[in-house]
Short mmCIF file of C-alpha atoms in Angstrom, two decimals:
data_model
loop_
_atom_site.label_atom_id
_atom_site.label_comp_id
_atom_site.label_asym_id
_atom_site.label_seq_id
_atom_site.Cartn_x
_atom_site.Cartn_y
_atom_site.Cartn_z
CA PRO A 168 10.71 -61.13 35.73
CA GLN A 169 13.59 -59.39 33.90
CA ARG A 170 13.54 -62.07 31.20
CA CYS A 171 9.76 -61.65 30.81
CA CYS A 172 10.14 -57.87 30.47
CA TYR A 173 12.96 -58.31 27.95
CA ALA A 174 10.89 -60.82 25.94
CA GLU A 175 7.89 -58.49 25.95
CA THR A 176 10.10 -55.59 24.80
CA VAL A 177 11.54 -57.64 21.94
CA GLN A 178 8.07 -58.85 20.91
CA GLY A 179 6.80 -55.27 21.01
CA LYS A 180 9.63 -54.06 18.77
CA MET A 181 9.07 -56.92 16.31
CA ALA A 182 5.34 -56.19 16.21
CA SER A 183 6.07 -52.51 15.61
CA GLN A 184 8.48 -53.36 12.77
CA ARG A 185 5.94 -55.71 11.18
CA SER A 186 3.29 -53.02 11.46
CA SER A 187 5.51 -50.41 9.77
CA ILE A 188 6.37 -52.86 6.98
CA VAL A 189 2.68 -53.61 6.41
CA GLU A 190 1.86 -49.90 6.38
CA GLU A 191 4.56 -49.30 3.77
CA ILE A 192 3.25 -52.13 1.58
CA ARG A 193 -0.30 -50.77 1.83
CA ASP A 194 0.38 -47.05 1.42
CA ARG A 195 3.64 -46.56 -0.51
CA ILE A 196 5.19 -47.62 -3.79
CA VAL A 197 8.94 -47.78 -3.17
CA LEU A 198 11.43 -46.95 -5.92
CA GLY A 199 14.58 -49.06 -5.68
CA GLU A 200 17.78 -49.09 -7.68
CA PHE A 201 16.78 -52.00 -9.90
CA GLY A 202 13.00 -52.09 -9.60
CA VAL A 203 9.80 -50.80 -8.02
CA ARG A 204 8.24 -52.50 -4.98
CA ASN A 205 4.65 -52.68 -3.73
CA VAL A 206 3.18 -51.93 -7.13
CA HIS A 207 -0.06 -53.88 -6.76
CA THR A 208 -2.97 -52.84 -4.58
CA THR A 209 -3.24 -55.24 -1.65
CA ASP A 210 -5.72 -53.60 0.75
CA PHE A 211 -8.68 -55.80 -0.12
CA PRO A 212 -10.87 -57.39 2.62
CA GLY A 213 -9.23 -60.21 4.57
CA ASN A 214 -5.73 -59.75 3.20
CA TYR A 215 -4.26 -58.20 6.36
CA PRO A 216 -5.17 -59.42 9.88
CA GLY A 217 -6.32 -56.57 12.08
CA TYR A 218 -7.31 -54.30 9.17
CA ASP A 219 -10.90 -53.68 8.18
CA ASP A 220 -10.68 -53.10 4.43
CA THR A 221 -14.34 -53.59 3.60
CA TRP A 222 -15.61 -50.69 1.50
CA ASN A 223 -17.44 -48.09 3.54
CA GLN A 224 -19.06 -45.04 1.98
CA GLU A 225 -18.69 -42.90 5.09
CA LYS A 226 -14.99 -43.75 5.34
CA PHE A 227 -14.51 -43.05 1.62
CA GLU A 228 -16.22 -39.65 1.83
CA LYS A 229 -14.05 -38.74 4.82
CA ASN A 230 -10.76 -39.61 3.11
CA PHE A 231 -11.59 -38.53 -0.45
CA ARG A 232 -10.81 -35.03 -1.62
CA VAL A 233 -10.06 -33.05 -4.78
CA ASP A 234 -7.66 -30.10 -4.69
CA VAL A 235 -7.37 -27.83 -7.73
CA VAL A 236 -3.71 -26.79 -8.00
CA HIS A 237 -3.63 -24.81 -11.23
CA MET A 238 -6.23 -23.93 -13.88
CA THR A 239 -6.11 -21.84 -17.03
CA GLU A 240 -8.39 -21.58 -20.05
CA ASP A 241 -7.05 -24.82 -21.55
CA THR A 242 -5.13 -26.62 -18.78
CA LEU A 243 -6.05 -28.05 -15.41
CA GLU A 244 -3.92 -29.66 -12.72
CA PHE A 245 -5.60 -31.11 -9.67
CA ASP A 246 -5.00 -33.69 -6.95
CA MET A 247 -7.42 -36.56 -6.42
CA VAL A 248 -6.74 -38.21 -3.06
CA GLY A 249 -8.25 -41.34 -1.56
CA ILE A 250 -9.09 -43.39 -4.67
CA ASP A 251 -7.81 -46.56 -6.29
CA ALA A 252 -5.83 -46.74 -9.53
CA ALA A 253 -8.78 -48.33 -11.35
CA LEU A 254 -10.98 -45.29 -10.70
CA ALA A 255 -8.23 -42.82 -11.60
CA ASN A 256 -7.57 -44.66 -14.85
CA ALA A 257 -11.30 -44.73 -15.63
CA PHE A 258 -11.40 -40.92 -15.56
CA ARG A 259 -8.33 -40.72 -17.80
CA ARG A 260 -9.73 -43.12 -20.39
CA ILE A 261 -13.15 -41.46 -20.42
CA LEU A 262 -11.53 -38.06 -21.01
CA LEU A 263 -9.57 -39.46 -23.93
CA ALA A 264 -12.20 -41.59 -25.61
CA GLU A 265 -15.76 -41.00 -24.39
CA VAL A 266 -16.41 -37.29 -23.85
CA PRO A 267 -18.04 -36.16 -27.14
CA THR A 268 -17.04 -33.21 -29.33
CA MET A 269 -17.89 -31.82 -32.76
CA ALA A 270 -15.49 -32.48 -35.66
CA VAL A 271 -15.49 -32.43 -39.46
CA GLU A 272 -16.88 -35.77 -40.68
CA LYS A 273 -17.75 -35.15 -44.34
CA VAL A 274 -16.01 -32.88 -46.86
CA PHE A 275 -17.70 -32.08 -50.16
CA VAL A 276 -14.98 -31.05 -52.61
CA TYR A 277 -16.34 -28.87 -55.43
CA ASN A 278 -12.92 -27.72 -56.59
CA ASN A 279 -9.39 -28.51 -55.45
CA THR A 280 -6.55 -27.50 -57.74
CA SER A 281 -3.93 -27.43 -54.97
CA ILE A 282 -1.14 -30.01 -54.75
CA ILE A 283 -2.84 -31.68 -51.75
CA GLN A 284 -4.98 -34.69 -52.64
CA ASP A 285 -8.65 -34.61 -51.64
CA GLU A 286 -8.23 -37.44 -49.11
CA ILE A 287 -5.26 -35.80 -47.36
CA LEU A 288 -7.03 -32.45 -47.30
CA ALA A 289 -10.17 -34.02 -45.79
CA HIS A 290 -8.05 -35.73 -43.13
CA ARG A 291 -6.36 -32.44 -42.19
CA LEU A 292 -9.73 -30.70 -41.94
CA GLY A 293 -11.07 -33.48 -39.70
CA LEU A 294 -8.30 -32.90 -37.13
CA ILE A 295 -9.09 -29.18 -36.71
CA PRO A 296 -10.74 -28.63 -33.28
CA ILE A 297 -14.11 -26.90 -33.60
CA ARG A 298 -15.35 -24.59 -30.84
CA ALA A 299 -18.95 -25.70 -30.47
CA ASP A 300 -20.59 -27.04 -27.32
CA PRO A 301 -21.40 -30.70 -28.12
CA ARG A 302 -24.00 -30.77 -25.33
CA LEU A 303 -26.26 -28.62 -27.53
CA PHE A 304 -26.23 -31.13 -30.39
CA GLU A 305 -27.45 -34.68 -30.96
CA TYR A 306 -25.68 -37.62 -32.54
CA ARG A 307 -26.44 -37.93 -36.25
CA SER A 308 -28.63 -40.90 -37.12
CA GLN A 309 -26.93 -43.71 -38.99
CA GLY A 310 -27.56 -43.46 -42.74
CA ASP A 311 -28.53 -39.78 -42.56
CA GLU A 312 -26.44 -38.07 -45.24
CA GLU A 313 -27.92 -34.54 -45.15
CA GLY A 314 -28.02 -33.64 -41.47
CA THR A 315 -30.18 -31.08 -39.68
CA GLU A 316 -29.67 -28.09 -37.39
CA ILE A 317 -29.73 -30.32 -34.29
CA ASP A 318 -26.93 -32.68 -35.38
CA THR A 319 -24.78 -30.89 -37.99
CA ILE A 320 -22.57 -27.81 -38.25
CA GLN A 321 -21.66 -26.60 -41.74
CA PHE A 322 -18.52 -24.71 -42.79
CA GLN A 323 -17.53 -23.36 -46.18
CA LEU A 324 -13.99 -22.82 -47.44
CA LYS A 325 -13.69 -20.91 -50.71
CA ILE A 326 -10.38 -19.26 -51.55
CA LYS A 327 -8.24 -18.58 -54.62
CA CYS A 328 -4.61 -17.57 -54.87
CA SER A 329 -3.54 -14.74 -57.19
CA ARG A 330 -0.47 -12.60 -57.84
CA ASN A 331 -0.01 -9.38 -55.94
CA PRO A 332 0.07 -6.55 -58.52
CA ARG A 333 1.83 -4.28 -56.02
CA ALA A 334 4.71 -6.70 -55.35
CA SER A 335 8.24 -5.60 -56.14
CA LYS A 336 9.74 -7.12 -59.30
CA ASP A 337 12.90 -8.14 -57.44
CA SER A 338 11.06 -9.76 -54.54
CA SER A 339 11.23 -13.54 -53.96
CA ASP A 340 9.14 -13.60 -50.78
CA PRO A 341 5.87 -15.55 -51.34
CA ASN A 342 4.15 -13.41 -48.70
CA GLU A 343 4.76 -10.36 -50.91
CA LEU A 344 4.36 -11.99 -54.34
CA TYR A 345 1.04 -13.79 -53.77
CA LEU A 346 -2.35 -13.09 -52.25
CA ASN A 347 -4.15 -15.81 -50.27
CA HIS A 348 -1.31 -18.26 -50.81
CA ARG A 349 -1.65 -19.62 -47.28
CA VAL A 350 -5.00 -21.15 -46.33
CA TYR A 351 -5.70 -20.91 -42.60
CA THR A 352 -8.60 -22.00 -40.41
CA LYS A 353 -9.67 -18.32 -40.24
CA HIS A 354 -10.82 -18.73 -43.86
CA MET A 355 -13.41 -21.34 -42.80
CA GLN A 356 -16.82 -19.64 -42.75
CA TRP A 357 -19.66 -20.99 -40.62
CA VAL A 358 -22.89 -21.47 -42.59
CA PRO A 359 -25.90 -21.69 -40.21
CA ILE A 360 -28.42 -24.46 -40.88
CA GLY A 361 -32.09 -23.91 -40.06
CA ASN A 362 -32.48 -21.81 -36.90
CA GLN A 363 -28.82 -22.06 -35.82
CA ALA A 364 -28.30 -18.35 -36.50
CA ASP A 365 -30.88 -17.58 -33.79
CA MET A 366 -29.52 -20.16 -31.33
CA PHE A 367 -25.83 -19.28 -31.60
CA PRO A 368 -24.54 -15.68 -31.72
CA GLU A 369 -22.10 -14.69 -34.44
CA GLY A 370 -18.60 -15.98 -33.76
CA THR A 371 -19.51 -18.62 -31.17
CA ILE A 372 -19.11 -21.50 -33.65
CA ARG A 373 -15.68 -21.45 -35.25
CA PRO A 374 -12.34 -23.29 -35.28
CA VAL A 375 -10.59 -23.07 -31.90
CA HIS A 376 -7.47 -21.52 -33.46
CA GLU A 377 -7.48 -19.19 -36.45
CA ASP A 378 -3.85 -19.76 -37.45
CA ILE A 379 -3.79 -23.50 -38.24
CA LEU A 380 -2.29 -23.91 -41.72
CA ILE A 381 -4.51 -26.05 -43.98
CA ALA A 382 -2.76 -25.74 -47.36
CA GLN A 383 -0.48 -23.57 -49.48
CA LEU A 384 -1.52 -22.32 -52.90
CA ARG A 385 0.08 -20.69 -55.91
CA PRO A 386 -1.52 -18.32 -58.48
CA GLY A 387 -4.43 -19.97 -60.24
CA GLN A 388 -4.93 -22.67 -57.58
CA GLU A 389 -8.11 -22.61 -55.52
CA LEU A 390 -10.16 -24.51 -52.96
CA ASP A 391 -13.94 -24.73 -52.86
CA LEU A 392 -15.16 -27.00 -50.08
CA CYS A 393 -18.18 -27.63 -47.88
CA MET A 394 -17.69 -29.35 -44.52
CA HIS A 395 -20.18 -31.09 -42.23
CA CYS A 396 -19.28 -31.41 -38.55
CA VAL A 397 -21.01 -34.05 -36.44
CA LYS A 398 -20.93 -35.20 -32.82
CA GLY A 399 -18.69 -38.14 -31.97
CA ILE A 400 -16.33 -39.66 -29.40
CA GLY A 401 -12.62 -40.42 -29.43
CA LYS A 402 -13.32 -44.15 -29.27
CA ASP A 403 -14.57 -43.90 -32.87
CA HIS A 404 -11.86 -41.53 -34.15
CA ALA A 405 -9.06 -39.53 -32.49
CA LYS A 406 -10.34 -36.30 -34.07
CA PHE A 407 -13.26 -36.35 -31.59
CA SER A 408 -10.99 -36.52 -28.52
CA PRO A 409 -11.53 -33.33 -26.46
CA VAL A 410 -8.09 -33.40 -24.83
CA ALA A 411 -4.60 -32.98 -26.22
CA THR A 412 -3.44 -35.02 -23.23
CA ALA A 413 -4.94 -36.40 -20.04
CA SER A 414 -2.56 -38.11 -17.65
CA TYR A 415 -1.91 -38.74 -13.99
CA ARG A 416 1.02 -39.62 -11.76
CA LEU A 417 1.42 -40.54 -8.12
CA LEU A 418 2.66 -37.95 -5.64
CA PRO A 419 6.42 -38.43 -5.08
CA GLU A 420 7.74 -38.77 -1.52
CA ILE A 421 11.42 -38.21 -0.69
CA SER A 422 12.71 -39.10 2.78
CA LEU A 423 16.18 -38.19 4.03
CA LEU A 424 17.05 -40.99 6.45
CA GLN A 425 20.04 -39.09 7.87
CA PRO A 426 21.22 -35.46 7.78
CA ILE A 427 23.11 -34.71 4.54
CA GLU A 428 25.60 -31.88 4.84
CA GLY A 429 28.46 -30.17 3.05
CA GLU A 430 29.34 -31.07 -0.53
CA LEU A 431 27.03 -34.09 -0.36
CA ALA A 432 24.12 -31.68 0.04
CA GLU A 433 25.04 -29.90 -3.20
CA THR A 434 25.46 -33.23 -5.00
CA LEU A 435 22.07 -34.37 -3.73
CA ARG A 436 20.41 -31.18 -4.98
CA LYS A 437 21.80 -31.78 -8.48
CA CYS A 438 20.37 -35.33 -8.52
CA PHE A 439 16.79 -34.01 -8.52
CA SER A 440 14.70 -31.66 -10.65
CA PRO A 441 15.07 -27.93 -9.85
CA GLY A 442 13.19 -26.93 -6.72
CA VAL A 443 12.95 -30.41 -5.17
CA ILE A 444 15.95 -30.22 -2.82
CA GLU A 445 16.96 -27.02 -1.05
CA VAL A 446 20.38 -26.44 0.53
CA GLN A 447 20.18 -24.31 3.68
CA ASN A 448 22.98 -22.61 5.56
CA LEU A 449 22.68 -23.50 9.24
CA ASN A 450 25.40 -22.14 11.51
CA GLY A 451 27.85 -22.07 8.62
CA ARG A 452 27.04 -25.62 7.47
CA LYS A 453 25.27 -26.59 4.24
CA VAL A 454 22.32 -28.84 5.06
CA ALA A 455 19.98 -30.43 2.48
CA ARG A 456 16.24 -30.60 2.97
CA VAL A 457 13.27 -31.63 0.83
CA ALA A 458 11.63 -28.41 -0.40
CA ASN A 459 8.97 -29.67 -2.83
CA ALA A 460 8.84 -33.39 -3.62
CA ARG A 461 5.92 -32.78 -6.01
CA LEU A 462 8.30 -31.41 -8.64
CA ASP A 463 10.35 -34.60 -8.77
CA THR A 464 10.25 -36.75 -11.91
CA CYS A 465 11.52 -39.83 -10.02
CA SER A 466 14.54 -40.26 -12.26
CA ARG A 467 16.35 -42.26 -9.50
CA GLU A 468 19.56 -40.41 -10.29
CA ILE A 469 20.65 -40.79 -6.63
CA PHE A 470 21.30 -44.51 -7.16
CA ARG A 471 24.25 -43.60 -9.39
CA HIS A 472 25.93 -42.36 -6.20
CA GLU A 473 26.89 -45.07 -3.73
CA GLU A 474 26.86 -42.65 -0.78
CA PHE A 475 23.15 -41.87 -1.20
CA LYS A 476 21.77 -45.41 -1.47
CA LYS A 477 21.28 -45.73 2.30
CA LEU A 478 20.63 -42.07 3.01
CA VAL A 479 17.63 -41.36 0.76
CA ARG A 480 14.35 -43.24 0.30
CA LEU A 481 12.23 -42.65 -2.79
CA ALA A 482 8.54 -43.56 -2.83
CA ARG A 483 5.17 -42.58 -4.21
CA VAL A 484 1.94 -42.15 -2.24
CA ARG A 485 -0.37 -44.91 -3.47
CA ASP A 486 -3.71 -43.10 -3.31
CA HIS A 487 -2.61 -39.54 -4.20
CA TYR A 488 -3.03 -38.87 -7.91
CA ILE A 489 -1.83 -35.71 -9.66
CA PHE A 490 -4.01 -35.22 -12.75
CA SER A 491 -3.04 -33.08 -15.73
CA VAL A 492 -5.72 -32.29 -18.30
CA GLU A 493 -5.00 -30.22 -21.41
CA SER A 494 -8.05 -29.35 -23.47
CA THR A 495 -7.94 -28.86 -27.24
CA GLY A 496 -9.98 -25.72 -26.62
CA VAL A 497 -13.39 -27.18 -27.48
CA LEU A 498 -14.52 -26.98 -23.84
CA PRO A 499 -12.77 -25.73 -20.67
CA PRO A 500 -10.87 -28.53 -18.85
CA ASP A 501 -13.03 -28.31 -15.71
CA VAL A 502 -16.15 -28.84 -17.84
CA LEU A 503 -14.50 -31.84 -19.51
CA MET A 504 -13.78 -33.36 -16.10
CA SER A 505 -17.36 -32.85 -14.92
CA GLU A 506 -18.63 -34.46 -18.14
CA ALA A 507 -16.30 -37.43 -17.54
CA ILE A 508 -17.76 -37.84 -14.05
CA LYS A 509 -21.31 -37.80 -15.49
CA ILE A 510 -20.36 -40.46 -18.04
CA LEU A 511 -18.86 -42.70 -15.33
CA MET A 512 -21.99 -42.25 -13.21
CA GLY A 513 -24.11 -43.26 -16.21
CA LYS A 514 -22.00 -46.41 -16.69
CA CYS A 515 -22.46 -47.33 -13.02
CA GLN A 516 -26.21 -46.75 -13.21
CA LYS A 517 -26.47 -48.91 -16.31
CA PHE A 518 -24.51 -51.70 -14.61
CA LEU A 519 -26.81 -51.58 -11.56
CA GLU A 520 -29.88 -51.76 -13.78
CA GLU A 521 -28.49 -54.79 -15.60
CA LEU A 522 -27.79 -56.46 -12.25
CA GLU A 523 -31.39 -55.92 -11.18
CA ILE A 524 -32.67 -57.36 -14.48
CA SER A 525 -30.43 -60.43 -14.15
CA GLN A 526 -31.64 -61.00 -10.58
CA MET A 527 -35.27 -60.79 -11.71
CA ASP A 528 -34.59 -63.37 -14.43
#
């Protein structure tokens, strides 16, 4: 009987160890000294005995959540928990390349006596973000050169540099010697087409920033341009991308396998980004604890110290994505994210319709 009990105890421990190893493989990406383990998703149906990994909508809705961490006029940081990497990456790529915006497409150069060539000037103008809601405009038809009020925004840039008659004779500062020698986006004037003046109040359509430098002039040089802005997506040209950056990372997880005290605690704190490790004073002893693992950049600095290799475990939570979205200012970042979701829903609907058609055939 004692042997049977001992055997059952050993089997139970082995089963528990196997279970913990499987859980780690399924749920954590482990950062080692010379590599990263458990990178690939493995929780597909039938891969693990005893686990039901078939997709279930009720289970997904229960585990899925979105937590907004920080939001300003142009930036958004939020957590998306309970999804796969493929879905997270789909949102990122749609934000970069498929959410439409308005940008300068055609530049009509009537006069350009500056030192900047027409082609370079047109390229610089194309990269200026335009504050205009693309949802209120249509895509311009192919071959349409003129454009209408529903698919085109027109800007005019007309400026000439001259000498400042009030400048001091001894001055060498261009800001004092010349007038209009710096051409900024604030000099771009919106010219309404058709009934656009009634649809959009004064000042609603303009460059996002007024202080973007377009060119520098000297007395006698001038620019006389007309610009047409159209609706487009970043997949066609980067100037249509609505975000300066859209990225995600997995939530870091730092586990202290044993208490770390004294000078080792201070050394451990210096191995991580500020705010990740906190050193507390408990009964006169310095003790390290994980304060905020989210701030960690996963530099793996601890593996340079032999004493920490068996004391600290670094990992990332597989299904917890920290998204960072920085808008160019065309639309607020939360609106961009909602538009990305609508685009992904449209792709899914189109795919389902094509499946139905193929089944009918």
